[in-house]
Backbone as a printed PyTorch tensor [residue, N CA C, xyz], in Angstrom:
tensor([[[ 23.3470,  26.1140,  -4.7690],
         [ 23.2530,  25.7640,  -3.3770],
         [ 21.8000,  25.5010,  -2.9690]],

        [[ 20.8640,  26.2960,  -3.5500],
         [ 19.4490,  26.1000,  -3.2280],
         [ 18.9620,  24.7390,  -3.7110]],

        [[ 19.4600,  24.3130,  -4.8510],
         [ 19.0830,  22.9900,  -5.3620],
         [ 19.5790,  21.9070,  -4.4020]],

        [[ 20.7590,  22.0780,  -3.8710],
         [ 21.2980,  21.1440,  -2.8860],
         [ 20.3720,  21.0620,  -1.6690]],

        [[ 19.9040,  22.2170,  -1.1630],
         [ 18.9910,  22.2270,  -0.0160],
         [ 17.6630,  21.5760,  -0.3760]],

        [[ 17.2370,  21.7310,  -1.6080],
         [ 16.0090,  21.0710,  -2.0620],
         [ 16.1590,  19.5570,  -2.0020]],

        [[ 17.2980,  19.0790,  -2.4190],
         [ 17.5530,  17.6350,  -2.4100],
         [ 17.6560,  17.1250,  -0.9680]],

        [[ 18.2930,  17.8970,  -0.1070],
         [ 18.3590,  17.5320,   1.3120],
         [ 16.9390,  17.4910,   1.8930]],

        [[ 16.1100,  18.4790,   1.5310],
         [ 14.7180,  18.5140,   1.9860],
         [ 13.9850,  17.2510,   1.5320]],

        [[ 14.1330,  16.8770,   0.2600],
         [ 13.4660,  15.6830,  -0.2760],
         [ 13.8790,  14.4440,   0.5140]],

        [[ 15.1670,  14.3090,   0.7610],
         [ 15.6590,  13.1440,   1.5070],
         [ 15.1060,  13.1400,   2.9310]],

        [[ 15.1180,  14.2880,   3.5850],
         [ 14.6340,  14.3790,   4.9670],
         [ 13.1360,  14.0780,   5.0400]],

        [[ 12.3720,  14.6280,   4.1170],
         [ 10.9270,  14.3880,   4.0970],
         [ 10.6400,  12.9080,   3.8360]],

        [[ 11.3950,  12.3040,   2.9370],
         [ 11.2030,  10.8860,   2.6400],
         [ 11.4690,  10.0060,   3.8510]],

        [[ 12.5550,  10.2750,   4.5460],
         [ 12.9040,   9.4890,   5.7430],
         [ 11.8580,   9.7240,   6.8360]],

        [[ 11.5040,  10.9780,   7.0570],
         [ 10.5060,  11.3030,   8.0780],
         [  9.1580,  10.6630,   7.7490]],

        [[  8.7460,  10.7100,   6.4910],
         [  7.4740,  10.1050,   6.0780],
         [  7.4780,   8.6070,   6.3360]],

        [[  8.6040,   7.9660,   6.1040],
         [  8.7080,   6.5320,   6.3720],
         [  8.4710,   6.2460,   7.8510]],

        [[  9.1390,   6.9800,   8.7230],
         [  8.9960,   6.7350,  10.1610],
         [  7.5980,   7.0870,  10.6560]],

        [[  7.0120,   8.1370,  10.1180],
         [  5.6370,   8.4890,  10.4910],
         [  4.6860,   7.3790,  10.0400]],

        [[  4.8740,   6.8950,   8.8180],
         [  4.0430,   5.8010,   8.3180],
         [  4.1430,   4.5630,   9.1900]],

        [[  5.3420,   4.2440,   9.6280],
         [  5.5390,   3.0790,  10.5040],
         [  4.8790,   3.2900,  11.8670]],

        [[  4.7960,   4.5440,  12.3200],
         [  4.2400,   4.8350,  13.6460],
         [  2.7170,   4.9470,  13.6510]],

        [[  2.0980,   5.1040,  12.4900],
         [  0.6460,   5.2650,  12.4530],
         [ -0.0530,   4.0090,  12.9760]],

        [[ -1.0570,   4.1820,  13.8260],
         [ -1.7900,   3.0230,  14.3410],
         [ -2.5250,   2.2960,  13.2140]],

        [[ -2.3110,   1.0210,  13.0970],
         [ -2.9230,   0.2430,  12.0120],
         [ -4.4320,   0.1370,  12.1700]],

        [[ -4.9430,   0.3600,  13.3660],
         [ -6.3930,   0.2900,  13.5730],
         [ -7.1280,   1.4210,  12.8450]],

        [[ -6.4030,   2.4340,  12.3940],
         [ -7.0090,   3.5270,  11.6400],
         [ -7.3340,   3.1290,  10.2050]],

        [[ -6.7990,   2.0340,   9.7410],
         [ -6.8740,   1.6770,   8.3250],
         [ -7.7700,   0.4600,   8.1110]],

        [[ -8.7250,   0.6280,   7.1940],
         [ -9.6800,  -0.4360,   6.8730],
         [ -9.7150,  -0.5860,   5.3500]],

        [[ -9.0150,  -1.5860,   4.8180],
         [ -8.8700,  -1.7100,   3.3700],
         [-10.1780,  -1.8740,   2.5960]],

        [[-11.2140,  -2.3310,   3.2740],
         [-12.4720,  -2.5680,   2.5790],
         [-13.4020,  -1.3530,   2.6160]],

        [[-12.9890,  -0.2920,   3.2910],
         [-13.8030,   0.9280,   3.4040],
         [-13.1540,   2.0840,   2.6530]],

        [[-13.9930,   3.1110,   2.3780],
         [-13.4890,   4.3380,   1.7600],
         [-12.4970,   4.9870,   2.7280]],

        [[-11.4920,   5.6060,   2.2660],
         [-11.1290,   5.8750,   0.8710],
         [-10.2930,   4.7750,   0.2160]],

        [[-10.1020,   3.6560,   0.9220],
         [ -9.2020,   2.6140,   0.4300],
         [ -9.8900,   1.5910,  -0.4670]],

        [[-11.1970,   1.4420,  -0.3340],
         [-11.9350,   0.4830,  -1.1540],
         [-11.8730,   0.9060,  -2.6200]],

        [[-12.0150,  -0.0550,  -3.5260],
         [-11.9910,   0.3030,  -4.9550],
         [-13.0420,   1.3660,  -5.2890]],

        [[-12.6840,   2.2360,  -6.2100],
         [-13.5850,   3.3100,  -6.6420],
         [-14.0970,   3.0280,  -8.0420]],

        [[-15.1730,   3.6960,  -8.3910],
         [-15.8190,   3.4700,  -9.6810],
         [-14.8460,   3.7040, -10.8380]],

        [[-14.0380,   4.7670, -10.7680],
         [-13.1320,   5.0920, -11.8800],
         [-12.0800,   4.0080, -12.1150]],

        [[-11.8760,   3.1370, -11.1330],
         [-10.8890,   2.0660, -11.2930],
         [-11.4510,   0.8990, -12.1260]],

        [[-12.7620,   0.9170, -12.3300],
         [-13.4600,  -0.0470, -13.1970],
         [-13.0620,  -1.4970, -12.9030]],

        [[-13.1800,  -1.8800, -11.6300],
         [-12.8570,  -3.2580, -11.2110],
         [-11.4620,  -3.6990, -11.6500]],

        [[-10.5150,  -2.7840, -11.6040],
         [ -9.1280,  -3.1040, -11.9300],
         [ -8.7670,  -2.9440, -13.3950]],

        [[ -9.7490,  -2.6830, -14.2530],
         [ -9.4390,  -2.5340, -15.6870],
         [ -8.5000,  -1.3560, -15.9290]],

        [[ -8.6380,  -0.3010, -15.1330],
         [ -7.7390,   0.8510, -15.2690],
         [ -6.2930,   0.4150, -15.0750]],

        [[ -6.0510,  -0.4040, -14.0730],
         [ -4.6830,  -0.8240, -13.7580],
         [ -4.1630,  -1.8430, -14.7670]],

        [[ -5.0480,  -2.6510, -15.2910],
         [ -4.6210,  -3.5700, -16.3610],
         [ -4.2570,  -2.7750, -17.6120]],

        [[ -5.0080,  -1.7080, -17.8930],
         [ -4.6900,  -0.8500, -19.0410],
         [ -3.3500,  -0.1480, -18.8430]],

        [[ -3.0290,   0.1840, -17.6030],
         [ -1.7410,   0.8130, -17.2880],
         [ -0.6150,  -0.2120, -17.1930]],

        [[ -0.9630,  -1.4900, -17.3350],
         [ -0.0100,  -2.6020, -17.2810],
         [  0.7970,  -2.6170, -15.9840]],

        [[  0.1140,  -2.3570, -14.8840],
         [  0.7650,  -2.2920, -13.5760],
         [  1.5130,  -3.5850, -13.2750]],

        [[  0.9230,  -4.7230, -13.6120],
         [  1.5510,  -6.0180, -13.3260],
         [  2.9490,  -6.1040, -13.9380]],

        [[  3.1490,  -5.4650, -15.0820],
         [  4.4260,  -5.5580, -15.7970],
         [  5.5410,  -4.7450, -15.1400]],

        [[  5.1980,  -3.6390, -14.4610],
         [  6.2540,  -2.7690, -13.9400],
         [  6.2830,  -2.6160, -12.4300]],

        [[  5.2610,  -3.0810, -11.7260],
         [  5.1900,  -2.8100, -10.2850],
         [  6.3680,  -3.3770,  -9.4910]],

        [[  6.8780,  -4.5310,  -9.8770],
         [  7.9780,  -5.1400,  -9.1210],
         [  9.3410,  -4.5430,  -9.4640]],

        [[  9.3680,  -3.6330, -10.4250],
         [ 10.6360,  -2.9980, -10.8120],
         [ 10.9140,  -1.7230, -10.0090]],

        [[  9.9170,  -1.2570,  -9.2500],
         [ 10.1070,  -0.0530,  -8.4360],
         [ 10.6400,  -0.4300,  -7.0590]],

        [[ 11.3060,   0.4980,  -6.3920],
         [ 11.8330,   0.2030,  -5.0540],
         [ 10.7130,  -0.1430,  -4.0790]],

        [[ 11.0060,  -1.0520,  -3.1720],
         [ 10.0420,  -1.4840,  -2.1570],
         [ 10.7450,  -1.4300,  -0.8100]],

        [[ 10.3040,  -0.5200,   0.0490],
         [ 10.9480,  -0.3400,   1.3570],
         [ 10.8880,  -1.6090,   2.2050]],

        [[  9.8700,  -2.4510,   1.9990],
         [  9.7840,  -3.6670,   2.8190],
         [ 10.8990,  -4.6490,   2.4800]],

        [[ 11.5230,  -4.4980,   1.3060],
         [ 12.6620,  -5.3490,   0.9610],
         [ 13.9570,  -4.8070,   1.5650]],

        [[ 13.9440,  -3.5330,   1.9300],
         [ 15.1220,  -2.8820,   2.4850],
         [ 15.1140,  -2.9330,   4.0090]],

        [[ 13.9430,  -2.6850,   4.6050],
         [ 13.8170,  -2.6300,   6.0600],
         [ 13.1890,  -3.9160,   6.5840]],

        [[ 13.9220,  -4.6170,   7.4220],
         [ 13.4150,  -5.8760,   7.9880],
         [ 12.3080,  -5.6330,   9.0020]],

        [[ 12.1420,  -4.4110,   9.4540],
         [ 11.0910,  -4.0840,  10.4220],
         [  9.7250,  -3.9590,   9.7620]],

        [[  9.7020,  -3.7740,   8.4630],
         [  8.4350,  -3.5840,   7.7580],
         [  7.7900,  -4.9230,   7.4320]],

        [[  6.4770,  -4.8850,   7.3080],
         [  5.7220,  -6.0750,   6.9170],
         [  6.0230,  -6.3510,   5.4480]],

        [[  6.4150,  -7.5890,   5.1370],
         [  6.6860,  -7.9630,   3.7520],
         [  5.4200,  -7.8890,   2.9130]],

        [[  5.5790,  -7.6880,   1.6280],
         [  4.4200,  -7.5040,   0.7540],
         [  3.9730,  -8.7870,   0.0630]],

        [[  4.6230,  -9.8720,   0.3250],
         [  4.2520, -11.1470,  -0.2950],
         [  3.3460, -11.9310,   0.6520]],

        [[  2.3060, -12.5200,   0.0670],
         [  1.3830, -13.3390,   0.8330],
         [  1.2500, -14.6740,   0.1240]],

        [[  1.2970, -15.7240,   0.9030],
         [  1.1870, -17.0680,   0.3560],
         [ -0.2530, -17.5440,   0.3940]],

        [[ -0.6320, -18.3550,  -0.5820],
         [ -1.9630, -18.9510,  -0.5750],
         [ -2.1260, -19.9180,   0.5860]],

        [[ -1.0110, -20.3480,   1.1420],
         [ -1.0620, -21.2330,   2.3090],
         [ -0.9420, -20.4460,   3.6120]],

        [[ -0.8630, -19.1300,   3.5090],
         [ -0.7440, -18.2920,   4.6950],
         [ -2.0780, -18.1360,   5.3990]],

        [[ -2.0860, -17.2450,   6.3740],
         [ -3.3020, -17.0320,   7.1590],
         [ -4.0740, -15.8200,   6.6430]],

        [[ -5.3500, -15.7790,   7.0060],
         [ -6.1900, -14.6320,   6.6580],
         [ -5.6340, -13.3680,   7.3120]],

        [[ -5.1400, -13.5100,   8.5250],
         [ -4.5920, -12.3610,   9.2510],
         [ -3.3670, -11.8010,   8.5250]],

        [[ -2.5410, -12.6720,   8.0030],
         [ -1.3560, -12.2360,   7.2510],
         [ -1.7690, -11.4400,   6.0140]],

        [[ -2.7420, -11.9420,   5.2660],
         [ -3.2130, -11.2480,   4.0560],
         [ -3.8460,  -9.9110,   4.4270]],

        [[ -4.6190,  -9.8860,   5.4970],
         [ -5.2450,  -8.6310,   5.9310],
         [ -4.1860,  -7.6250,   6.3730]],

        [[ -3.1530,  -8.0930,   7.0710],
         [ -2.0690,  -7.2090,   7.5210],
         [ -1.3940,  -6.5370,   6.3230]],

        [[ -1.1520,  -7.2950,   5.2740],
         [ -0.5290,  -6.7220,   4.0750],
         [ -1.4870,  -5.7290,   3.4030]],

        [[ -2.7860,  -6.0430,   3.3860],
         [ -3.7770,  -5.1160,   2.8190],
         [ -3.7820,  -3.8010,   3.6040]],

        [[ -3.6820,  -3.8870,   4.9190],
         [ -3.6220,  -2.6780,   5.7510],
         [ -2.3520,  -1.8900,   5.4260]],

        [[ -1.2500,  -2.5800,   5.2260],
         [  0.0080,  -1.9010,   4.8860],
         [ -0.1100,  -1.1370,   3.5630]],

        [[ -0.9160,  -1.6440,   2.6280],
         [ -1.1110,  -0.9050,   1.3730],
         [ -1.8390,   0.4060,   1.6330]],

        [[ -2.7300,   0.4140,   2.6240],
         [ -3.4250,   1.6570,   2.9910],
         [ -2.4310,   2.6690,   3.5500]],

        [[ -1.5690,   2.2020,   4.4340],
         [ -0.5610,   3.0790,   5.0390],
         [  0.3530,   3.6430,   3.9550]],

        [[  0.8190,   2.7880,   3.0690],
         [  1.7150,   3.2380,   1.9970],
         [  1.0170,   4.2610,   1.1020]],

        [[ -0.2570,   4.0280,   0.8230],
         [ -0.9980,   4.9870,  -0.0080],
         [ -1.0700,   6.3460,   0.6720]],

        [[ -1.3710,   6.3680,   1.9570],
         [ -1.4540,   7.6240,   2.7050],
         [ -0.1110,   8.3440,   2.7040]],

        [[  0.9580,   7.6110,   2.9360],
         [  2.2890,   8.2260,   2.9710],
         [  2.6260,   8.8420,   1.6140]],

        [[  2.3970,   8.1070,   0.5430],
         [  2.7230,   8.6440,  -0.7850],
         [  1.7980,   9.7950,  -1.1750]],

        [[  0.5490,   9.7370,  -0.7730],
         [ -0.3520,  10.8790,  -1.0300],
         [  0.1400,  12.1230,  -0.2900]],

        [[  0.5860,  11.9520,   0.9410],
         [  1.0870,  13.0840,   1.7270],
         [  2.3530,  13.6750,   1.1190]],

        [[  3.1540,  12.8480,   0.4840],
         [  4.4100,  13.3400,  -0.1030],
         [  4.1800,  14.2270,  -1.3290]],

        [[  3.0440,  14.0760,  -1.9900],
         [  2.8000,  14.8800,  -3.1970],
         [  2.7700,  16.3730,  -2.8760]],

        [[  1.9270,  16.8410,  -1.9560],
         [  1.9660,  18.2870,  -1.6770],
         [  3.2510,  18.7340,  -0.9790]],

        [[  3.9350,  17.7770,  -0.3460],
         [  5.2000,  18.1370,   0.2980],
         [  6.3070,  18.3950,  -0.7280]],

        [[  5.9990,  18.2470,  -2.0000],
         [  6.9450,  18.5990,  -3.0660],
         [  6.9720,  20.1130,  -3.3000]],

        [[  5.9290,  20.8120,  -2.9180],
         [  5.8410,  22.2620,  -3.1590],
         [  7.0080,  23.0290,  -2.5400]],

        [[  7.4000,  22.7460,  -1.2980],
         [  8.5430,  23.4780,  -0.7220],
         [  9.8440,  23.3390,  -1.5180]],

        [[  9.9560,  22.3040,  -2.3290],
         [ 11.1620,  22.1750,  -3.1610],
         [ 11.2960,  23.4160,  -4.0410]],

        [[ 10.1800,  23.8350,  -4.6320],
         [ 10.2090,  25.0310,  -5.4740],
         [ 10.4010,  26.2960,  -4.6290]],

        [[  9.8470,  26.3060,  -3.4250],
         [ 10.0080,  27.4770,  -2.5630],
         [ 11.4550,  27.6350,  -2.1030]],

        [[ 12.1370,  26.5260,  -1.9220],
         [ 13.5510,  26.5570,  -1.5400],
         [ 14.4100,  26.9740,  -2.7210]],

        [[ 14.0520,  26.4730,  -3.8900],
         [ 14.8210,  26.7570,  -5.1170],
         [ 13.8630,  27.2940,  -6.1810]],

        [[ 13.5070,  28.5880,  -6.1050],
         [ 12.5020,  29.1510,  -7.0090],
         [ 13.0430,  29.4500,  -8.4210]],

        [[ 13.4650,  28.4000,  -9.0770],
         [ 13.9740,  28.5090, -10.4430],
         [ 13.2320,  27.4870, -11.2970]],

        [[ 13.4820,  27.5160, -12.5750],
         [ 12.8920,  26.5210, -13.4640],
         [ 13.3050,  25.1090, -13.0840]],

        [[ 14.5690,  24.9680, -12.7100],
         [ 15.0650,  23.6550, -12.2950],
         [ 14.3930,  23.2200, -10.9920]],

        [[ 14.2250,  24.1400, -10.0560],
         [ 13.5370,  23.8370,  -8.8000],
         [ 12.1010,  23.4040,  -9.0460]],

        [[ 11.4300,  24.0680,  -9.9700],
         [ 10.0590,  23.6990, -10.3290],
         [ 10.0250,  22.3040, -10.9440]],

        [[ 10.9670,  22.0370, -11.8260],
         [ 11.0290,  20.7140, -12.4680],
         [ 11.2690,  19.6160, -11.4300]],

        [[ 12.1750,  19.8550, -10.5030],
         [ 12.4630,  18.8680,  -9.4600],
         [ 11.2150,  18.6630,  -8.5910]],

        [[ 10.5250,  19.7430,  -8.2380],
         [  9.3170,  19.6440,  -7.4150],
         [  8.2430,  18.8250,  -8.1360]],

        [[  8.0520,  19.0800,  -9.4030],
         [  7.0370,  18.3460, -10.1770],
         [  7.4060,  16.8740, -10.2850]],

        [[  8.6510,  16.5950, -10.6140],
         [  9.0860,  15.1890, -10.7430],
         [  8.9600,  14.4820,  -9.4000]],

        [[  9.3730,  15.1430,  -8.3220],
         [  9.2710,  14.5360,  -6.9930],
         [  7.8130,  14.2430,  -6.6390]],

        [[  6.9410,  15.2080,  -6.8590],
         [  5.5240,  14.9990,  -6.5510],
         [  4.9250,  13.8770,  -7.3820]],

        [[  5.1710,  13.9100,  -8.6840],
         [  4.6030,  12.8970,  -9.5790],
         [  5.2210,  11.5170,  -9.3800]],

        [[  6.4340,  11.4730,  -8.8520],
         [  7.0860,  10.1750,  -8.6490],
         [  6.3690,   9.3230,  -7.6070]],

        [[  5.4880,   9.9140,  -6.8300],
         [  4.7190,   9.1620,  -5.8420],
         [  3.5010,   8.4710,  -6.4470]],

        [[  3.0490,   8.9240,  -7.5960],
         [  1.8500,   8.3410,  -8.2120],
         [  1.9820,   6.8510,  -8.5250]],

        [[  3.0840,   6.3830,  -9.0950],
         [  3.1710,   4.9370,  -9.3560],
         [  3.0270,   4.0860,  -8.0940]],

        [[  3.5240,   4.5780,  -6.9720],
         [  3.4300,   3.8210,  -5.7260],
         [  1.9830,   3.7780,  -5.2220]],

        [[  1.2510,   4.8720,  -5.4030],
         [ -0.1660,   4.8950,  -5.0380],
         [ -0.9360,   3.9270,  -5.9320]],

        [[ -0.6280,   3.9460,  -7.2190],
         [ -1.2810,   3.0450,  -8.1710],
         [ -1.0370,   1.5890,  -7.7800]],

        [[  0.1790,   1.2640,  -7.4060],
         [  0.5020,  -0.1180,  -7.0090],
         [ -0.3250,  -0.5320,  -5.7880]],

        [[ -0.4490,   0.3510,  -4.8050],
         [ -1.2290,   0.0120,  -3.6080],
         [ -2.6860,  -0.2430,  -3.9750]],

        [[ -3.2300,   0.6200,  -4.8180],
         [ -4.6390,   0.4860,  -5.2090],
         [ -4.8480,  -0.7360,  -6.1060]],

        [[ -3.8490,  -1.1010,  -6.8530],
         [ -3.9130,  -2.2960,  -7.7010],
         [ -3.8900,  -3.5700,  -6.8480]],

        [[ -3.0080,  -3.6220,  -5.8630],
         [ -2.8290,  -4.8330,  -5.0520],
         [ -3.9240,  -5.0410,  -4.0110]],

        [[ -4.4720,  -3.9610,  -3.4680],
         [ -5.3610,  -4.0750,  -2.3120],
         [ -6.5930,  -4.9460,  -2.5300]],

        [[ -7.3560,  -4.7950,  -3.6180],
         [ -8.5430,  -5.6480,  -3.7700],
         [ -8.2130,  -7.1420,  -3.7900]],

        [[ -7.0970,  -7.4950,  -4.3970],
         [ -6.6880,  -8.8980,  -4.4270],
         [ -6.3710,  -9.3890,  -3.0170]],

        [[ -5.6870,  -8.5640,  -2.2370],
         [ -5.3380,  -8.9380,  -0.8670],
         [ -6.5820,  -9.0680,   0.0160]],

        [[ -7.5460,  -8.1580,  -0.1530],
         [ -8.7830,  -8.2220,   0.6360],
         [ -9.5570,  -9.4870,   0.2810]],

        [[ -9.6520,  -9.7920,  -1.0090],
         [-10.3430, -11.0090,  -1.4490],
         [ -9.6220, -12.2440,  -0.9150]],

        [[ -8.3080, -12.2560,  -1.0090],
         [ -7.5320, -13.3850,  -0.4970],
         [ -7.7630, -13.5560,   1.0060]],

        [[ -7.7500, -12.4570,   1.7540],
         [ -7.9800, -12.5350,   3.2060],
         [ -9.3610, -13.1270,   3.4970]],

        [[-10.3650, -12.7100,   2.7350],
         [-11.7190, -13.2430,   2.9380],
         [-11.7710, -14.7370,   2.6380]],

        [[-11.1530, -15.1580,   1.5590],
         [-11.1610, -16.5780,   1.1960],
         [-10.3690, -17.4240,   2.1930]],

        [[ -9.2450, -16.9080,   2.6360],
         [ -8.4640, -17.6450,   3.6410],
         [ -9.2340, -17.7580,   4.9560]],

        [[ -9.9530, -16.6890,   5.3130],
         [-10.7640, -16.7380,   6.5320],
         [-11.8650, -17.7920,   6.3930]],

        [[-12.5140, -17.8450,   5.2330],
         [-13.5470, -18.8610,   4.9980],
         [-12.9440, -20.2650,   5.1010]],

        [[-11.7710, -20.4450,   4.5140],
         [-11.1070, -21.7440,   4.5820],
         [-10.7660, -22.1080,   6.0230]],

        [[-10.2530, -21.1330,   6.7710],
         [ -9.9160, -21.3760,   8.1750],
         [-11.1690, -21.7620,   8.9690]],

        [[-12.2860, -21.0970,   8.6850],
         [-13.5460, -21.4230,   9.3650],
         [-14.0080, -22.8380,   9.0070]],

        [[-13.9120, -23.2060,   7.7310],
         [-14.3070, -24.5600,   7.3130],
         [-13.4670, -25.6140,   8.0180]],

        [[-12.1640, -25.3680,   8.0720],
         [-11.2580, -26.3160,   8.7270],
         [-11.5720, -26.4000,  10.2160]],

        [[-11.7910, -25.2620,  10.8360],
         [-12.0940, -25.2180,  12.2670],
         [-13.3810, -25.9900,  12.5560]],

        [[-14.4070, -25.7570,  11.7350],
         [-15.6880, -26.4230,  11.9570],
         [-15.6360, -27.8980,  11.5810]],

        [[-14.7940, -28.2540,  10.6550],
         [-14.6670, -29.6610,  10.2750],
         [-14.1370, -30.4790,  11.4410]],

        [[-13.3070, -29.8770,  12.2410],
         [-12.7230, -30.5860,  13.3870],
         [-13.6430, -30.6110,  14.5940]],

        [[-14.6420, -29.7530,  14.6020],
         [-15.5580, -29.7110,  15.7430],
         [-16.9180, -30.2770,  15.3950]],

        [[-17.1360, -30.7100,  14.1370],
         [-18.4140, -31.2310,  13.7010],
         [-18.6260, -32.6290,  14.2910]],

        [[-19.6640, -32.7550,  15.0840],
         [-19.9530, -34.0700,  15.6920],
         [-21.1230, -34.7650,  14.9990]],

        [[-21.7980, -34.1020,  14.1020],
         [-22.9030, -34.7110,  13.3720],
         [-22.3440, -35.7230,  12.3910]],

        [[-22.8930, -36.8730,  12.4070],
         [-22.4760, -37.9080,  11.4660],
         [-21.2860, -38.7230,  11.9290]],

        [[-20.7450, -38.3680,  13.0720],
         [-19.6200, -39.1600,  13.5860],
         [-20.1550, -40.3950,  14.2800]],

        [[-19.4870, -41.4910,  14.1050],
         [-19.8880, -42.7390,  14.7520],
         [-19.3780, -42.7630,  16.1690]],

        [[-20.1940, -43.3250,  17.0240],
         [-19.7870, -43.3940,  18.4420],
         [-19.3230, -44.7430,  18.7820]]])
């Protein structure tokens, strides 16, 4: 019965974490600043290439594919800088939510203080790591894309307002 309550706890925490993540003000998140900016140990993405993130990241569940209210995780090269930045911000939110879920695995063992309860708590806590890795893998690309799209938008904007060299 305690294991059942542990599973109910996991489900409730997961649902609650999703709604809290959706409610967090996006102005709190800056993908180009710490703690979201790339870190030295990530070695300019080499860590994630060594983990072969590209090969498995799309095989994990993605809440944005389930909930139409969430910002989609796909960005087009023909999209806007704002769209790419919005997705980069969403990776920050997702990282925070999954980081918060790791210590929230501890009560699973407190509810079911058995070997099985400990195993479930460890698996639940560790199951959040791949999602954090995916966010950290995707974010630098999204930030770079947003910067390049913004530069392109500026060039296009200025090309239409440039009066130098125009014939009268």
